[in-house]
mmCIF file of C-alpha atoms in Angstrom:
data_model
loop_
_atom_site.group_PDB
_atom_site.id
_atom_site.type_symbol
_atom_site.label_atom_id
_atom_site.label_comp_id
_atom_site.label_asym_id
_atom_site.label_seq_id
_atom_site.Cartn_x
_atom_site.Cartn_y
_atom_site.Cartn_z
ATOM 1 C CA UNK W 1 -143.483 60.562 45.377
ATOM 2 C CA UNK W 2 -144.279 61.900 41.940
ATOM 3 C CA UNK W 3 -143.040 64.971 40.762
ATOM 4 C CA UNK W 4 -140.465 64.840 43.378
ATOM 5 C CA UNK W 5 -137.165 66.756 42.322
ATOM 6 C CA UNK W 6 -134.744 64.515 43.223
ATOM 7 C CA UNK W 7 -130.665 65.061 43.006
ATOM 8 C CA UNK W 8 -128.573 62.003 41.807
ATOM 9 C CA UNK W 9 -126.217 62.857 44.742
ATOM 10 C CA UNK W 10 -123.696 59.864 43.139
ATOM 11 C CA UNK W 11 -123.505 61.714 40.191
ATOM 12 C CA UNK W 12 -123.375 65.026 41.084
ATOM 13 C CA UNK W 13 -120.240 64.116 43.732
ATOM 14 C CA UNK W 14 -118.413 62.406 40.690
ATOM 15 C CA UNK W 15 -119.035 64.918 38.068
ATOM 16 C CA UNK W 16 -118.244 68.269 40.049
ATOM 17 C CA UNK W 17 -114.289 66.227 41.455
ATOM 18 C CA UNK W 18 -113.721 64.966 37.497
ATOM 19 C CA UNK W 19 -114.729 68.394 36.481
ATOM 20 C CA UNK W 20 -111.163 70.398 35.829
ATOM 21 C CA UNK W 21 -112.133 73.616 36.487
ATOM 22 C CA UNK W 22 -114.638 72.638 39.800
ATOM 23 C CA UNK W 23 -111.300 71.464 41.182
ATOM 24 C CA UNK W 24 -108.786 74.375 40.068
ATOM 25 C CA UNK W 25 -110.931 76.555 41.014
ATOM 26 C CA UNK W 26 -111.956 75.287 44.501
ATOM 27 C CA UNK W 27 -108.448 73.339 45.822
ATOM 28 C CA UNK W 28 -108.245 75.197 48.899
ATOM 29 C CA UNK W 29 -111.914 75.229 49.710
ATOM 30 C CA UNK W 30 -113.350 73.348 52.696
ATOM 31 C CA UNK W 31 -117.234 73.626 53.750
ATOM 32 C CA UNK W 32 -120.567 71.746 54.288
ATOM 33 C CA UNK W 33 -123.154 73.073 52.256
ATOM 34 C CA UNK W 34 -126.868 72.440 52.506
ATOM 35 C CA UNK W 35 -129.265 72.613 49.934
ATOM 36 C CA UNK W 36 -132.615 72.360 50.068
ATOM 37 C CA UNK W 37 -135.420 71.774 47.357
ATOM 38 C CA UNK W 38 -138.748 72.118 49.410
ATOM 39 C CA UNK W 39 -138.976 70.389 52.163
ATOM 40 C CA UNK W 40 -136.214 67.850 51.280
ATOM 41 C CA UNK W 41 -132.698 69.011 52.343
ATOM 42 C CA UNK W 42 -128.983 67.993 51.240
ATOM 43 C CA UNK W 43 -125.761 68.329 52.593
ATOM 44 C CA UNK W 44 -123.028 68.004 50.778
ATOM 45 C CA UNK W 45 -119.288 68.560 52.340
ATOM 46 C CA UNK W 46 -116.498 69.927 50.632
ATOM 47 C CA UNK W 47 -112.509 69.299 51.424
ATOM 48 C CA UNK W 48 -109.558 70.468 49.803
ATOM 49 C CA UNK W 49 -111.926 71.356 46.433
ATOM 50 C CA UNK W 50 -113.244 67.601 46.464
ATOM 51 C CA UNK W 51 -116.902 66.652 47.093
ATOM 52 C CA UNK W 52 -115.643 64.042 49.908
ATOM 53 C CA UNK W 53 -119.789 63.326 50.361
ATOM 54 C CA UNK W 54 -122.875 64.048 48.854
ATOM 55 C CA UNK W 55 -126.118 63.001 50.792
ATOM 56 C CA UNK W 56 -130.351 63.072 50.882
ATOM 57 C CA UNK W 57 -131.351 63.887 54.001
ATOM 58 C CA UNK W 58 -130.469 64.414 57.529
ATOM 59 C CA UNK W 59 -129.949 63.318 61.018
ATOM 60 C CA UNK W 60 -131.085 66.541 62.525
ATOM 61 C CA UNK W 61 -127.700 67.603 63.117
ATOM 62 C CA UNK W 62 -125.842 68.339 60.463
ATOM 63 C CA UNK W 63 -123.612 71.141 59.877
ATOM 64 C CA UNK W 64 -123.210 73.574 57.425
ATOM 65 C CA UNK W 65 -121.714 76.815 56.606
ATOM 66 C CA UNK W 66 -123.762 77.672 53.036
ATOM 67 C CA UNK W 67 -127.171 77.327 52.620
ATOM 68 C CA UNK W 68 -128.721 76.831 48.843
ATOM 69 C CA UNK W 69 -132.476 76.581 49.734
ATOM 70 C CA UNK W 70 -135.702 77.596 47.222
ATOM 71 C CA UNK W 71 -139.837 75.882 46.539
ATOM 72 C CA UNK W 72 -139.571 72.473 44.206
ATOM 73 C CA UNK W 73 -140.661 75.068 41.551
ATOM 74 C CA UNK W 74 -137.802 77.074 41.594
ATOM 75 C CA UNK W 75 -135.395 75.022 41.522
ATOM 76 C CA UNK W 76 -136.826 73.332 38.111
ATOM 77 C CA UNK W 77 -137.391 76.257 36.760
ATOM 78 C CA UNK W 78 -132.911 76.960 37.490
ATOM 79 C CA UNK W 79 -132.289 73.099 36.513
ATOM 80 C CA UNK W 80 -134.176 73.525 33.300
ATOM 81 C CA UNK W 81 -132.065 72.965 29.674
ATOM 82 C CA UNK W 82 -132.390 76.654 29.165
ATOM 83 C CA UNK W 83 -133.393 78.149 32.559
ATOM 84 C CA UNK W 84 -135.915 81.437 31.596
ATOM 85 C CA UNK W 85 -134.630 85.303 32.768
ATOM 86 C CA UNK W 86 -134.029 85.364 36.485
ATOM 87 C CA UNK W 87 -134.055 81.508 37.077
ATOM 88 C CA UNK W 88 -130.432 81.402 35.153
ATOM 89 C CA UNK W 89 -128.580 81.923 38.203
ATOM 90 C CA UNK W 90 -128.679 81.901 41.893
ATOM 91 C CA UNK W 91 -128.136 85.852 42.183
ATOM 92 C CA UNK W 92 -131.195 86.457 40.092
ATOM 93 C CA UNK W 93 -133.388 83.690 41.647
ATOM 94 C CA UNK W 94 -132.945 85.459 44.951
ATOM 95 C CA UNK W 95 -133.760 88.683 43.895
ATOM 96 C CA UNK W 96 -136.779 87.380 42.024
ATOM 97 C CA UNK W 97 -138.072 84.383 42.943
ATOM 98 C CA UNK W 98 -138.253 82.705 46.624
ATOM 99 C CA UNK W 99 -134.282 81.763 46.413
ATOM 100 C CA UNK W 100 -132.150 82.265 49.506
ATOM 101 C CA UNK W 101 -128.362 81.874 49.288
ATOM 102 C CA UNK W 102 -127.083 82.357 52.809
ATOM 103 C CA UNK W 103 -124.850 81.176 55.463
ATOM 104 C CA UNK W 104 -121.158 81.875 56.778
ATOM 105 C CA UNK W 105 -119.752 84.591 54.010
ATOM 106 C CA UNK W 106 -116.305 83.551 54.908
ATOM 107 C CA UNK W 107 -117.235 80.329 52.238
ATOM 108 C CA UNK W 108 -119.272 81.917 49.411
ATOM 109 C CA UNK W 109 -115.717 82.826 47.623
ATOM 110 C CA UNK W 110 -112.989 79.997 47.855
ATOM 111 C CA UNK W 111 -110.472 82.839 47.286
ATOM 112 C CA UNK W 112 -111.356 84.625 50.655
#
């Protein structure tokens, strides 16, 4: 559809495990995160600080701990060159936009 927001899930897996500090920074983390960008949802899981699989779309079943979730708007508005005040991170978009950041706190910090 047009004016679908739609995440290159290949690229995204390959750029966060060849990114240096993605990987220091998250070697002992292990989770399945969802995202979702309007009514489309993501899951991506997470093992050992390596994006093991990136995917559009779901069976209906599929687990995660985090959820990343926000309107199509939103999330162009974050994903923008030079996102505008309050869309330039996900703390801000939650507190002032229709942003949730939620799930099992246990895997927010990778350090916990």
């Amino acid at each position: 559809m047009d004016g679908t927001l739609v995440l290159p899930v290949d690229a995204i897996r390959e750029g966060l495990n060849a990114d240096p500090e993605f990987v220091l920074q998250a070697r002992f983390w292990t989770a399945d995160i969802r995202f979702v960008i309007g009514s489309d949802q993501y899951f991506m899981r997470i093992e050992n600080g390596r994006v093991v699989r990136f995917k559009e779309g779901t069976q209906g079943f599929d687990p995660y701990d985090v959820n990343v979730a926000g309107p199509e708007a939103v999330w162009r508005e974050m994903l923008a060159e030079t996102p505008r005040p309050f869309y330039h991170d996900w703390l801000a978009a939650q507190f002032h936009h229709e942003f949730e950041l939620s799930g099992d706190r246990r895997h927010h910090r990778v350090d916990a």
